CSV table of C-alpha atoms and ligand atoms in Angstrom, one decimal:
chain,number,residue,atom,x,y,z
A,4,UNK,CA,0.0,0.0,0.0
A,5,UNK,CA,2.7,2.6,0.6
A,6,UNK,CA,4.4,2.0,-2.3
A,7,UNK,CA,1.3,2.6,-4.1
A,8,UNK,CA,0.8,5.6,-2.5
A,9,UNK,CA,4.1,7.0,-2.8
A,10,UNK,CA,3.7,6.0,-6.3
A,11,UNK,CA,0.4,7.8,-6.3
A,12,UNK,CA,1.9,11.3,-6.0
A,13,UNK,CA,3.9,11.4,-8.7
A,14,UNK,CA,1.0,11.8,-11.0
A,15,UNK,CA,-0.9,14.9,-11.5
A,16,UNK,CA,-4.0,13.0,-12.0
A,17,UNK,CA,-3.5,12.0,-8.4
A,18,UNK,CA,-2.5,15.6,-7.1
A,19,UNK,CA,1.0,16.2,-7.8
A,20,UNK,CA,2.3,18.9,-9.6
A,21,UNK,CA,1.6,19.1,-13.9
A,22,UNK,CA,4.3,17.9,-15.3
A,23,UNK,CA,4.1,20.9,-18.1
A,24,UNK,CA,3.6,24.4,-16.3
A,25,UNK,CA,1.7,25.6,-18.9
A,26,UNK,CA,-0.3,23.3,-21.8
A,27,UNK,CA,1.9,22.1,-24.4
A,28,UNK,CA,-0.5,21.9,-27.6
A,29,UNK,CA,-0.8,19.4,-29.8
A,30,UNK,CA,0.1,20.5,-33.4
A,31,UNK,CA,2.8,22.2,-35.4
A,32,UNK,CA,2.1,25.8,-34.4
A,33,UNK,CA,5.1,27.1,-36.2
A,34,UNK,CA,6.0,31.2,-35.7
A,35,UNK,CA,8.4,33.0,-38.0
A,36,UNK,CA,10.9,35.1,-35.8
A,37,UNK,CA,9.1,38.5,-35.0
A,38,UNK,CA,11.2,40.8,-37.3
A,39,UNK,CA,11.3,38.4,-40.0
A,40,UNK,CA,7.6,39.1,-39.4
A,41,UNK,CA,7.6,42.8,-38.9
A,42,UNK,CA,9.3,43.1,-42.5
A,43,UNK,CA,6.9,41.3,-44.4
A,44,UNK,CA,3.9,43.5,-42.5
A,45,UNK,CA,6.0,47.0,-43.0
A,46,UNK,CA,6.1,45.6,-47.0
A,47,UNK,CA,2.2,45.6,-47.0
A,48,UNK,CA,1.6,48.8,-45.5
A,49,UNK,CA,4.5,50.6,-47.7
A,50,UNK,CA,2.2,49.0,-50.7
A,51,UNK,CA,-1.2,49.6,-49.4
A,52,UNK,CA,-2.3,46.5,-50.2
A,53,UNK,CA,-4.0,43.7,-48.4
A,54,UNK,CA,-5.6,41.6,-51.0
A,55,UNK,CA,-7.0,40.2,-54.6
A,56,UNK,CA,-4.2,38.4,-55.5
A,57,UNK,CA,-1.3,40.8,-54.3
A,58,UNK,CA,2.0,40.6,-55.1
A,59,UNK,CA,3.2,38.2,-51.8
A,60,UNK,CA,0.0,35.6,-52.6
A,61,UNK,CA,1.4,35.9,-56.4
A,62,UNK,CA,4.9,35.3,-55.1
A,63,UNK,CA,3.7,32.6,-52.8
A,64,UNK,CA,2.1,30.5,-55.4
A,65,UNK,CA,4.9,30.7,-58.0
A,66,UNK,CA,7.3,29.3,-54.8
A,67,UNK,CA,4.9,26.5,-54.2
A,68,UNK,CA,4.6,25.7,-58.0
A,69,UNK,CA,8.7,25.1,-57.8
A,70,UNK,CA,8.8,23.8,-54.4
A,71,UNK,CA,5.9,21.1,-55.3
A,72,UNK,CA,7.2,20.5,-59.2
A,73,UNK,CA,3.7,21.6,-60.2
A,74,UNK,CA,1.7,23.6,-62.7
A,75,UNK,CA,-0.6,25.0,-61.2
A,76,UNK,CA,-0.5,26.2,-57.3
A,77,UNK,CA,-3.9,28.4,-56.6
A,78,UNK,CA,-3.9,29.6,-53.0
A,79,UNK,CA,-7.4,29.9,-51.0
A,80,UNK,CA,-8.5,31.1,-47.7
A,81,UNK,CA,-8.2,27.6,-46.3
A,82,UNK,CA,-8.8,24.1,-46.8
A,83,UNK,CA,-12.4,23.5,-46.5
A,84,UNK,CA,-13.2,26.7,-49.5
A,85,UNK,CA,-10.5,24.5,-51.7
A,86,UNK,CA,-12.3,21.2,-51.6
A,87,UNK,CA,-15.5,23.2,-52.1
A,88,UNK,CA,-13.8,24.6,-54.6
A,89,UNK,CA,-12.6,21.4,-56.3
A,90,UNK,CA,-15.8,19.5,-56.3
A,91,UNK,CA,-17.8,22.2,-57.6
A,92,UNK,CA,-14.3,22.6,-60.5
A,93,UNK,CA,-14.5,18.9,-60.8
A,94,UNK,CA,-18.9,19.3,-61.5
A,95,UNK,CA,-19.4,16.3,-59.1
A,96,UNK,CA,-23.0,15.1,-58.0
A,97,UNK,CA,-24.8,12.6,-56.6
A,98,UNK,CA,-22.0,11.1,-54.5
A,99,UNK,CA,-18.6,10.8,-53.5
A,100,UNK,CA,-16.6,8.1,-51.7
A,101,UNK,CA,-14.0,9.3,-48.9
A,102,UNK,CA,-12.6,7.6,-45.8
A,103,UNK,CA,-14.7,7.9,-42.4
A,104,UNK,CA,-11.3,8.0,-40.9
A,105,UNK,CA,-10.2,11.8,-41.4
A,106,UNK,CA,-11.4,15.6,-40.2
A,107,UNK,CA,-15.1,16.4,-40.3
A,108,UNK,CA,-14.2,18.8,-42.8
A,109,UNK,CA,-13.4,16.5,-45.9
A,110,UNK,CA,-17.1,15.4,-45.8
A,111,UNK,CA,-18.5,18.8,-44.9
A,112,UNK,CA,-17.1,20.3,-48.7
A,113,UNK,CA,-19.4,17.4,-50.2
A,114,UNK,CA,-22.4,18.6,-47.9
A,115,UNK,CA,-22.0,22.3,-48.9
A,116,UNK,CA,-22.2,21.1,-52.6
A,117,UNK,CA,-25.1,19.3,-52.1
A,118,UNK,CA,-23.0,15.8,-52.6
A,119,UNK,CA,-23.9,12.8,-50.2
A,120,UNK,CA,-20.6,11.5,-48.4
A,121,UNK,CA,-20.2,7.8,-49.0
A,122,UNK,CA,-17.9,6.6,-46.0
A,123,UNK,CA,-15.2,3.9,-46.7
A,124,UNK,CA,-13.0,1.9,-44.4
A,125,UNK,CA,-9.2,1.8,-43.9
A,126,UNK,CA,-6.2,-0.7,-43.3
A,127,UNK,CA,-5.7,-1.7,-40.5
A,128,UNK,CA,-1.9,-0.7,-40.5
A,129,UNK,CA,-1.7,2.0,-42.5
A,130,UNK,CA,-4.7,3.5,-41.6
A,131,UNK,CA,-5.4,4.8,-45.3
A,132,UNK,CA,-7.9,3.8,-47.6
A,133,UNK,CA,-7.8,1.2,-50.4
A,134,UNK,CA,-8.7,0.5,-54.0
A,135,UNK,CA,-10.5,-2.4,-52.2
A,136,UNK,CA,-12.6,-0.3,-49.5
A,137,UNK,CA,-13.7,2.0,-52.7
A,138,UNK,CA,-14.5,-0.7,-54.6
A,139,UNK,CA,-17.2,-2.0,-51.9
A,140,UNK,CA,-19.0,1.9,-51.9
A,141,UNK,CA,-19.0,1.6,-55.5
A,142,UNK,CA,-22.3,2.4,-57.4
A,143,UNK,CA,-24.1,4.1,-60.3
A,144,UNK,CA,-24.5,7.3,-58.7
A,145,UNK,CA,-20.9,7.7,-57.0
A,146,UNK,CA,-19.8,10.6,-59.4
A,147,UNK,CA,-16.6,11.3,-57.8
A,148,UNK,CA,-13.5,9.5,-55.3
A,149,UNK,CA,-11.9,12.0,-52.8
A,150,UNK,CA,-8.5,10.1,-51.5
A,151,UNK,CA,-7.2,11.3,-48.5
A,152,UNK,CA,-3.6,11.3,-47.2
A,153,UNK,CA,-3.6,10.9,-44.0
A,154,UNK,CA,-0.8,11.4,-40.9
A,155,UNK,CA,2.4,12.8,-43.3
A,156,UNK,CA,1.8,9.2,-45.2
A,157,UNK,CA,-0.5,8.8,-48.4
A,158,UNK,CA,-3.0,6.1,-49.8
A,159,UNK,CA,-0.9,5.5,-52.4
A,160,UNK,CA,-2.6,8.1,-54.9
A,161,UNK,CA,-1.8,6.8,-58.0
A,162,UNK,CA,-3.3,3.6,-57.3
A,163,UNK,CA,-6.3,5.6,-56.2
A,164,UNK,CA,-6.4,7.5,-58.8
A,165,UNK,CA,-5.7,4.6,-61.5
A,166,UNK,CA,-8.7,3.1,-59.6
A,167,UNK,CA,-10.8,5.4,-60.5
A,168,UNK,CA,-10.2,5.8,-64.0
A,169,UNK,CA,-10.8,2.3,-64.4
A,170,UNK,CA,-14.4,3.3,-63.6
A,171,UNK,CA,-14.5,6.1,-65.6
A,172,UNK,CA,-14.5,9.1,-62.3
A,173,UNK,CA,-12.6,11.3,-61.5
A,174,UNK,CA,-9.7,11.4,-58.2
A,175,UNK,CA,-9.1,14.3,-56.3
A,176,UNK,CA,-7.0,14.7,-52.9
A,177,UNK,CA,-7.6,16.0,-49.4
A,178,UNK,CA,-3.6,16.2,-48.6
A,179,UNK,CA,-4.0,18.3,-45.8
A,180,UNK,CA,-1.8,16.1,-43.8
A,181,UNK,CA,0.7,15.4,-46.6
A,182,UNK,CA,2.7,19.0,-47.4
A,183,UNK,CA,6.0,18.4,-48.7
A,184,UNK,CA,5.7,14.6,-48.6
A,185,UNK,CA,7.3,12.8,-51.3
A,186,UNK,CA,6.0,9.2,-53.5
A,187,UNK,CA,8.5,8.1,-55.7
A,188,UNK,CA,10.2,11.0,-56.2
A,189,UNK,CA,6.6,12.7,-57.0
A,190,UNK,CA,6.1,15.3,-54.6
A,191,UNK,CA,2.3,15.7,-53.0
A,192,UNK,CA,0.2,17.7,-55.1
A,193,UNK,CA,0.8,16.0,-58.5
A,194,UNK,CA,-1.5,13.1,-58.2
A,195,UNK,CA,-5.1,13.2,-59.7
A,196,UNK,CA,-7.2,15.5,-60.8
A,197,UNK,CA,-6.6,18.4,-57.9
A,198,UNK,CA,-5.0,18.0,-54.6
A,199,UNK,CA,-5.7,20.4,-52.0
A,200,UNK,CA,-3.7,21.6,-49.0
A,201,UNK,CA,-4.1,23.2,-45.4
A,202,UNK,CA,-2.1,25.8,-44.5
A,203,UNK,CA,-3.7,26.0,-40.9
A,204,UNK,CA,-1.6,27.1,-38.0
A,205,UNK,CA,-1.9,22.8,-36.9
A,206,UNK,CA,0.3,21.8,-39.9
A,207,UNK,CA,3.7,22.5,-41.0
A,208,UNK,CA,3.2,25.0,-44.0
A,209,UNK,CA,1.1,27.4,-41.9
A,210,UNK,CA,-0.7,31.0,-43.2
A,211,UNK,CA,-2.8,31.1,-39.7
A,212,UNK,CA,-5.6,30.2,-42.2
A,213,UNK,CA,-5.1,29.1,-45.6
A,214,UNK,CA,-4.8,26.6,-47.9
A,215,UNK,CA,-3.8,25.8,-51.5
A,216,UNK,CA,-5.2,23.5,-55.2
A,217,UNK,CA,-2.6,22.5,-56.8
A,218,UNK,CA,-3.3,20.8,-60.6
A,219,UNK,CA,-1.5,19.8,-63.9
A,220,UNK,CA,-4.6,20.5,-65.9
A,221,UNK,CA,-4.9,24.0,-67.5
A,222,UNK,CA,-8.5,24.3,-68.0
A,223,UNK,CA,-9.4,23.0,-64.3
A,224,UNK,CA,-6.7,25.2,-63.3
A,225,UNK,CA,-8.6,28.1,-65.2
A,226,UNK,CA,-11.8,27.3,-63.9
A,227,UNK,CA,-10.7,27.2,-60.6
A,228,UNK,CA,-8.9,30.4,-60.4
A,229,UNK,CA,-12.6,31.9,-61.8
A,230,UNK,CA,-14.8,29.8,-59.2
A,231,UNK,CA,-11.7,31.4,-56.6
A,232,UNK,CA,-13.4,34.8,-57.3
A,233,UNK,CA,-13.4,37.6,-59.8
A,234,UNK,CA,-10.2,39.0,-59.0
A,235,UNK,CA,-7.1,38.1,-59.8
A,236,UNK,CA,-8.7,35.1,-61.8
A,237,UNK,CA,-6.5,34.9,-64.8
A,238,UNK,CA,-7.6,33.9,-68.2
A,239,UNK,CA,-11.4,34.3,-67.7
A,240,UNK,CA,-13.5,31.3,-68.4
A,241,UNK,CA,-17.4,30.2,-68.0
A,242,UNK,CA,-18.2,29.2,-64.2
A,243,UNK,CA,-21.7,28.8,-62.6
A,244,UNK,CA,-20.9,29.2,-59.4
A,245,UNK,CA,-18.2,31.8,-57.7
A,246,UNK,CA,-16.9,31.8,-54.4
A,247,UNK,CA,-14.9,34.0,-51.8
A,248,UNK,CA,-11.7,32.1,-51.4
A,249,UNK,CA,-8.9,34.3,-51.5
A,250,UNK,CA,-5.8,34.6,-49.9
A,251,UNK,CA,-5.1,38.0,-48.2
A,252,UNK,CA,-1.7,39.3,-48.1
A,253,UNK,CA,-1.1,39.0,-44.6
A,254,UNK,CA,-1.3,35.5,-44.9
A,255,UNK,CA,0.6,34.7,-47.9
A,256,UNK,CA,3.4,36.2,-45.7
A,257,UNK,CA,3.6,33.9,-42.9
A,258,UNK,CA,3.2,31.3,-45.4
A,259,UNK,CA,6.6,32.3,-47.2
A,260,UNK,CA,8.0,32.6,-44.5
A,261,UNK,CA,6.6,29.3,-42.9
A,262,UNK,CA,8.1,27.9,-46.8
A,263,UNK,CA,11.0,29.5,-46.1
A,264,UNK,CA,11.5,27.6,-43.1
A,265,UNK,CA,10.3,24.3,-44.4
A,266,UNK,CA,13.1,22.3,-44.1
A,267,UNK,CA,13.9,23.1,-40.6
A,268,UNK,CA,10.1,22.4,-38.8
A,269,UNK,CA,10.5,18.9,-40.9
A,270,UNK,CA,13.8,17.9,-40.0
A,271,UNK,CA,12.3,18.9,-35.8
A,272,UNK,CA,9.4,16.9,-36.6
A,273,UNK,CA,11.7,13.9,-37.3
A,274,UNK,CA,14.1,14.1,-34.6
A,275,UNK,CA,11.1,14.4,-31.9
A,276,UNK,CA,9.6,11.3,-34.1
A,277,UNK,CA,12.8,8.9,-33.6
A,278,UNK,CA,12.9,10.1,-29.7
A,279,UNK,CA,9.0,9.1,-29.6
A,280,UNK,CA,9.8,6.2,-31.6
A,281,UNK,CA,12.5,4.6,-29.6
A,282,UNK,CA,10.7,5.0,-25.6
A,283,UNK,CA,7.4,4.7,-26.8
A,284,UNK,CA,7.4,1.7,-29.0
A,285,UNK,CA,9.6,-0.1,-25.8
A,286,UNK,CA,5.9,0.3,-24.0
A,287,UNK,CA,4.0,-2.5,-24.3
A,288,UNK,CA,0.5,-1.4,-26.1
A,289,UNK,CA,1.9,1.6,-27.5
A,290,UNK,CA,2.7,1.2,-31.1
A,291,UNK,CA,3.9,4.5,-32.9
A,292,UNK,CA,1.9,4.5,-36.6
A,293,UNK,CA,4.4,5.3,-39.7
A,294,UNK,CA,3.4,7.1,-42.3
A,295,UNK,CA,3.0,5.0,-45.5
A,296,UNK,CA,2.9,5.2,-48.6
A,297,UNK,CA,6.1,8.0,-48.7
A,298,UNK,CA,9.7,7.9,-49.1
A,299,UNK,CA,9.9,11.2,-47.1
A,300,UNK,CA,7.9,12.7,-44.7
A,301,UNK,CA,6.9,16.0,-42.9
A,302,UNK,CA,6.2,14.1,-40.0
A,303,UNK,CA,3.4,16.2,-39.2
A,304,UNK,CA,1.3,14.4,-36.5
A,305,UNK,CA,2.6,11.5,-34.0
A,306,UNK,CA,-0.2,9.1,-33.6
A,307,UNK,CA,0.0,6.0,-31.5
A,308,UNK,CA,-2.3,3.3,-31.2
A,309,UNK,CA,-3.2,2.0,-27.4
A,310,UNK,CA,-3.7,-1.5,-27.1
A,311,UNK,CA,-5.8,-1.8,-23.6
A,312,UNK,CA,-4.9,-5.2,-22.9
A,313,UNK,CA,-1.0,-5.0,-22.8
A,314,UNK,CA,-0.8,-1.2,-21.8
A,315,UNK,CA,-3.0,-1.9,-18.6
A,316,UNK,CA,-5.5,0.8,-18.9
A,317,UNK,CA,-7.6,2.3,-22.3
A,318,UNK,CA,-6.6,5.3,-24.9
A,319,UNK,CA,-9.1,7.4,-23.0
A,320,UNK,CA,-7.4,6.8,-19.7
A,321,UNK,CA,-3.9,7.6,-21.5
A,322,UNK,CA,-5.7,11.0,-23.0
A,323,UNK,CA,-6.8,11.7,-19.5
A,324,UNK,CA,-3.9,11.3,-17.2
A,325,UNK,CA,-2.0,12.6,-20.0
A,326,UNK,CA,-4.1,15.9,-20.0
A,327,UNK,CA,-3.6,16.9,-16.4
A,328,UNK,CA,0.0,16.8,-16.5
A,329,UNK,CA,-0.6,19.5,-19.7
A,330,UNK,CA,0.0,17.5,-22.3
A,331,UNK,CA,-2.6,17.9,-24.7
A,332,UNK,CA,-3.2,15.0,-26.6
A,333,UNK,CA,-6.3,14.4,-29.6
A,334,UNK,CA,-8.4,11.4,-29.8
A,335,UNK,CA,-8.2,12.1,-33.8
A,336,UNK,CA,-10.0,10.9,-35.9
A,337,UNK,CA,-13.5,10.5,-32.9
A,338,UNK,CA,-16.0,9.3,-33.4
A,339,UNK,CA,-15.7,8.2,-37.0
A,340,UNK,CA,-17.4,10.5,-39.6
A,341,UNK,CA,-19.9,7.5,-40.2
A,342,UNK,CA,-21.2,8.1,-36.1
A,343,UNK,CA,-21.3,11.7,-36.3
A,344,UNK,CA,-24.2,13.6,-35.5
A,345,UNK,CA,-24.3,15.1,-39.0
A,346,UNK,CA,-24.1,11.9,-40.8
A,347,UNK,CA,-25.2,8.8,-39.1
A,348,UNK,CA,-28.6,8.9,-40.1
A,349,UNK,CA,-27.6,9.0,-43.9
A,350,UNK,CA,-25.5,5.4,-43.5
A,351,UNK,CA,-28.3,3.4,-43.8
A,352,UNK,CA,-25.5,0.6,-44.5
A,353,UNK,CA,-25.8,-0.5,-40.5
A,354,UNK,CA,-23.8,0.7,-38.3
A,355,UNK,CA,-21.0,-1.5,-38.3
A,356,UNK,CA,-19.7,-1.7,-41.8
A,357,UNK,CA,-16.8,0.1,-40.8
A,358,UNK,CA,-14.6,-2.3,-38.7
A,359,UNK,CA,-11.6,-0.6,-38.9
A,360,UNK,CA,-12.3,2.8,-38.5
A,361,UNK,CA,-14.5,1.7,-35.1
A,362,UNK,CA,-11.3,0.3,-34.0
A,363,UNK,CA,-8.8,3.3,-35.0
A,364,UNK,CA,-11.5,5.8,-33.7
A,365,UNK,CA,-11.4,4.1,-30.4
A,366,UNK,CA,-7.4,3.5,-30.1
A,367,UNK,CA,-5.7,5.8,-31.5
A,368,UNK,CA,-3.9,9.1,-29.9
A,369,UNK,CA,-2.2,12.2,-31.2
A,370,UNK,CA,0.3,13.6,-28.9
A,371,UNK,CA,2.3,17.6,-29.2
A,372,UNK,CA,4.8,17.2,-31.7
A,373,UNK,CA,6.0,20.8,-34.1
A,374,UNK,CA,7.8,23.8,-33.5
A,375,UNK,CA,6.8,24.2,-29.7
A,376,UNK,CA,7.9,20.9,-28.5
A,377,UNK,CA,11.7,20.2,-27.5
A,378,UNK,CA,13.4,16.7,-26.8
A,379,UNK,CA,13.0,17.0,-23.4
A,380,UNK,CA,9.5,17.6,-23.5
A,381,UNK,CA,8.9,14.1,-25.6
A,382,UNK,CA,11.2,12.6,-23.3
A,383,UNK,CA,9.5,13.7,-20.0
A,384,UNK,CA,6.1,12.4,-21.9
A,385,UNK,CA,7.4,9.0,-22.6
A,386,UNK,CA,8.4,8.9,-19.1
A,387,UNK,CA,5.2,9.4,-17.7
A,388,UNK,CA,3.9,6.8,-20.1
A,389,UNK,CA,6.5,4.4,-19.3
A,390,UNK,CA,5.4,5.3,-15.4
A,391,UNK,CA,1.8,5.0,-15.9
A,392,UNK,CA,2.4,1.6,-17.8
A,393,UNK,CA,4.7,0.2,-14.4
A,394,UNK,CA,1.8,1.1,-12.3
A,395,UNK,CA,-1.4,0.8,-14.5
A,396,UNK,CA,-3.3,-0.8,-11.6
A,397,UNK,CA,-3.8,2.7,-10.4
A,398,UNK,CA,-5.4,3.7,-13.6
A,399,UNK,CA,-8.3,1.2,-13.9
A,400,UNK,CA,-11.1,3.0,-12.3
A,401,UNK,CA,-10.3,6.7,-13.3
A,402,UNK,CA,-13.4,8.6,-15.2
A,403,UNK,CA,-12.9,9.3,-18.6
A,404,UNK,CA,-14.9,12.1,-20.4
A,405,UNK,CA,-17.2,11.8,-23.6
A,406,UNK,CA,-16.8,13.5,-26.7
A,407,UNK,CA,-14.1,16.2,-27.1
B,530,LIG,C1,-6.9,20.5,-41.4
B,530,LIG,C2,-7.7,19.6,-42.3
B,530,LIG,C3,-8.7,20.1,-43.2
B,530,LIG,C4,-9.2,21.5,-43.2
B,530,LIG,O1,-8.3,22.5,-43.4
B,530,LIG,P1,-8.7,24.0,-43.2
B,530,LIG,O2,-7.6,24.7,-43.8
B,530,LIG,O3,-8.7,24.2,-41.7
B,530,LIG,O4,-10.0,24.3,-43.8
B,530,LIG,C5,-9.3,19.2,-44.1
B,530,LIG,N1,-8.9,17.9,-44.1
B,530,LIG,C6,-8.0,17.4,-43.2
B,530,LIG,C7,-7.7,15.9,-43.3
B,530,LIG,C8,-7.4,18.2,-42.3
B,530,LIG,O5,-6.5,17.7,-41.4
């Protein structure tokens, strides 16, 4: 008993001091040095000008054109606008197939476009989706297959893609996860018909808000730029529908500077990844999840499936105690998009169809890795883990919360 009780105190869960004095968050969160910053803001006010297509979101997409090895780079006002954006480019209808297993927003473009998400399962390993999950959702009114690269890994686009030309419908990419990731010495961003990219402040290439389409095709290209909005549109062409999806100024220039400074935020990633890599995977029921599908990485999230049995005490339990020592940790992907609120009554499929997803959604953890985490920080959270794990006992009874 006094062991236990000794042991007890060293956990914040049971009283004792956090081990993080303030919270340490969960994504990249990357800042450019203040008067790198300052610059860039003094260069918009000498110009007096904040946005259509200014010079700096001009500059920014012929950078991402060469950095990517692309044709076309069209930057928007963030993710969610681009894959609006790209279905509405793409003139999809009826319905589209897309993983359960990714951020509500993927399936919330298809809603705004009046397009019914058809939610397919993942591998078990990889956690991506599969030419064979797609080919179970397949029917005559599926108009459309959005892959999506998840965790700095990919599905293996071309695959996807060659799937889907095999039935005659178009590919397109939600590669928010997947900036500067590499297949086969194809960069992200050249596979199908459009990919499309987050520069939210949670991934590496960050423009606080912000996102880019990137395509090989001209004439999507063209329309695109158009269905962007009347300014700064380029060659003018026929669209029925126009948007509001610029990119201001201001945040074209924390994006070059966030471009600038690539290289570095990735190579951090990686060396917090190996330190993860080498304590966590030494805890039995931790397994750190690679990404696939790439021969280089941005390393963008570190995601760990929790298996119960060996560990001595559930994911949720982990996300709890990890939370009041300050570590912020995600249960991401929960629930699956197939059990949220805004789609569970369309799956009339049952609700079970998605095995693997059920299990990912209920396993898998995210925990801080970017620009605001050092090596000691991943060390001091493997060491709690590694703690918890010696004295899991303790943990079996502690309240967990519901959705987050
Ligand atoms: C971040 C993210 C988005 C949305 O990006 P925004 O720029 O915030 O709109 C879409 N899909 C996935 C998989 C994401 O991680």
């Amino acid at each position: 008993m006094k062991t236990h009780k000794t042991r007890e105190k060293s956990f914040a869960l049971f009283g004792a001091p956090p081990a993080f004095e303030k919270p340490l968050p969960v994504a990249q969160l990357y800042f450019p040095s203040w008067e790198r910053y300052e610059a860039a803001m003094r260069g918009i006010f000498e110009r007096r000008y904040y946005t259509n297509q200014g010079p700096l979101a001009r500059q920014l997409e012929e950078q991402l054109q060469q950095f990517l090895g692309v044709k076309h780079a069209i930057c928007v006002a963030n993710a969610t606008i681009g894959l609006m954006m790209a279905a509405e480019a793409l003139n999809l209808k009826g319905k589209v197939i897309l993983p359960a297993f990714t951020f509500v927003a993927s399936a919330q473009s298809l809603s705004w476009c009046g397009i019914e998400p058809v939610f397919c399962d993942v591998n078990p390993l990889t956690h991506q989706m599969t030419p064979a999950n797609l080919e179970k959702c397949l029917d005559s009114s599926v108009s459309g297959i959005m892959g999506v690269n998840l965790w700095g890994g990919t599905c293996d686009p071309a695959a996807i893609t060659e799937f889907a030309r095999q039935h005659a419908l178009p590919a397109y990419f939600d590669s928010a996860h997947a900036f500067g990731c590499v297949v086969n010495k194809v960069k992200v961003g050249n596979f199908g018909s459009v990919e499309v990219f987050s520069f939210h402040a949670t991934k590496i290439l960050s423009a606080t808000e912000g996102g880019c389409l990137c395509t090989n095709d001209d004439d999507l290209a063209a329309r695109l730029r158009n269905i962007r909005s009347g300014y700064g549109a380029g060659r003018p062409v026929d669209v029925l529908k126009t948007a509001n999806g610029r990119m201001s100024e201001a945040q074209a220039a924390i994006a070059l500077l966030s471009l600038e400074d690539f290289p570095e935020n990735q190579r951090n990633n990686e060396r917090l990844r190996q330190s993860y890599e080498v304590c966590l995977n030494s805890i039995p029921g931790i397994r750190v999840v690679k990404p696939s599908g790439v021969s280089f990485s941005n390393y963008q999230y570190l995601v760990c499936e929790v298996d119960e049995k060996l560990l001595g005490f559930s994911r949720d339990v982990l996300l709890t105690l990890l939370k009041a020592e300050n570590v912020i940790c995600r249960r991401y992907f929960y629930p699956g998009l197939h059990r949220t609120v805004e789609y569970i009554s369309k799956q009339q499929m049952g609700a079970d169809l998605l095995p693997v997803t059920d299990h990912l959604c209920a396993t898998c953890l995210q925990l801080p890795i970017g620009a605001m985490v050092t090596l000691e920080a991943v060390e001091t959270i493997c060491d709690i883990v590694q703690r918890a794990h010696l004295v899991s006992e303790l943990f079996q009874s502690v309240p967990t919360q519901g959705r987050q």
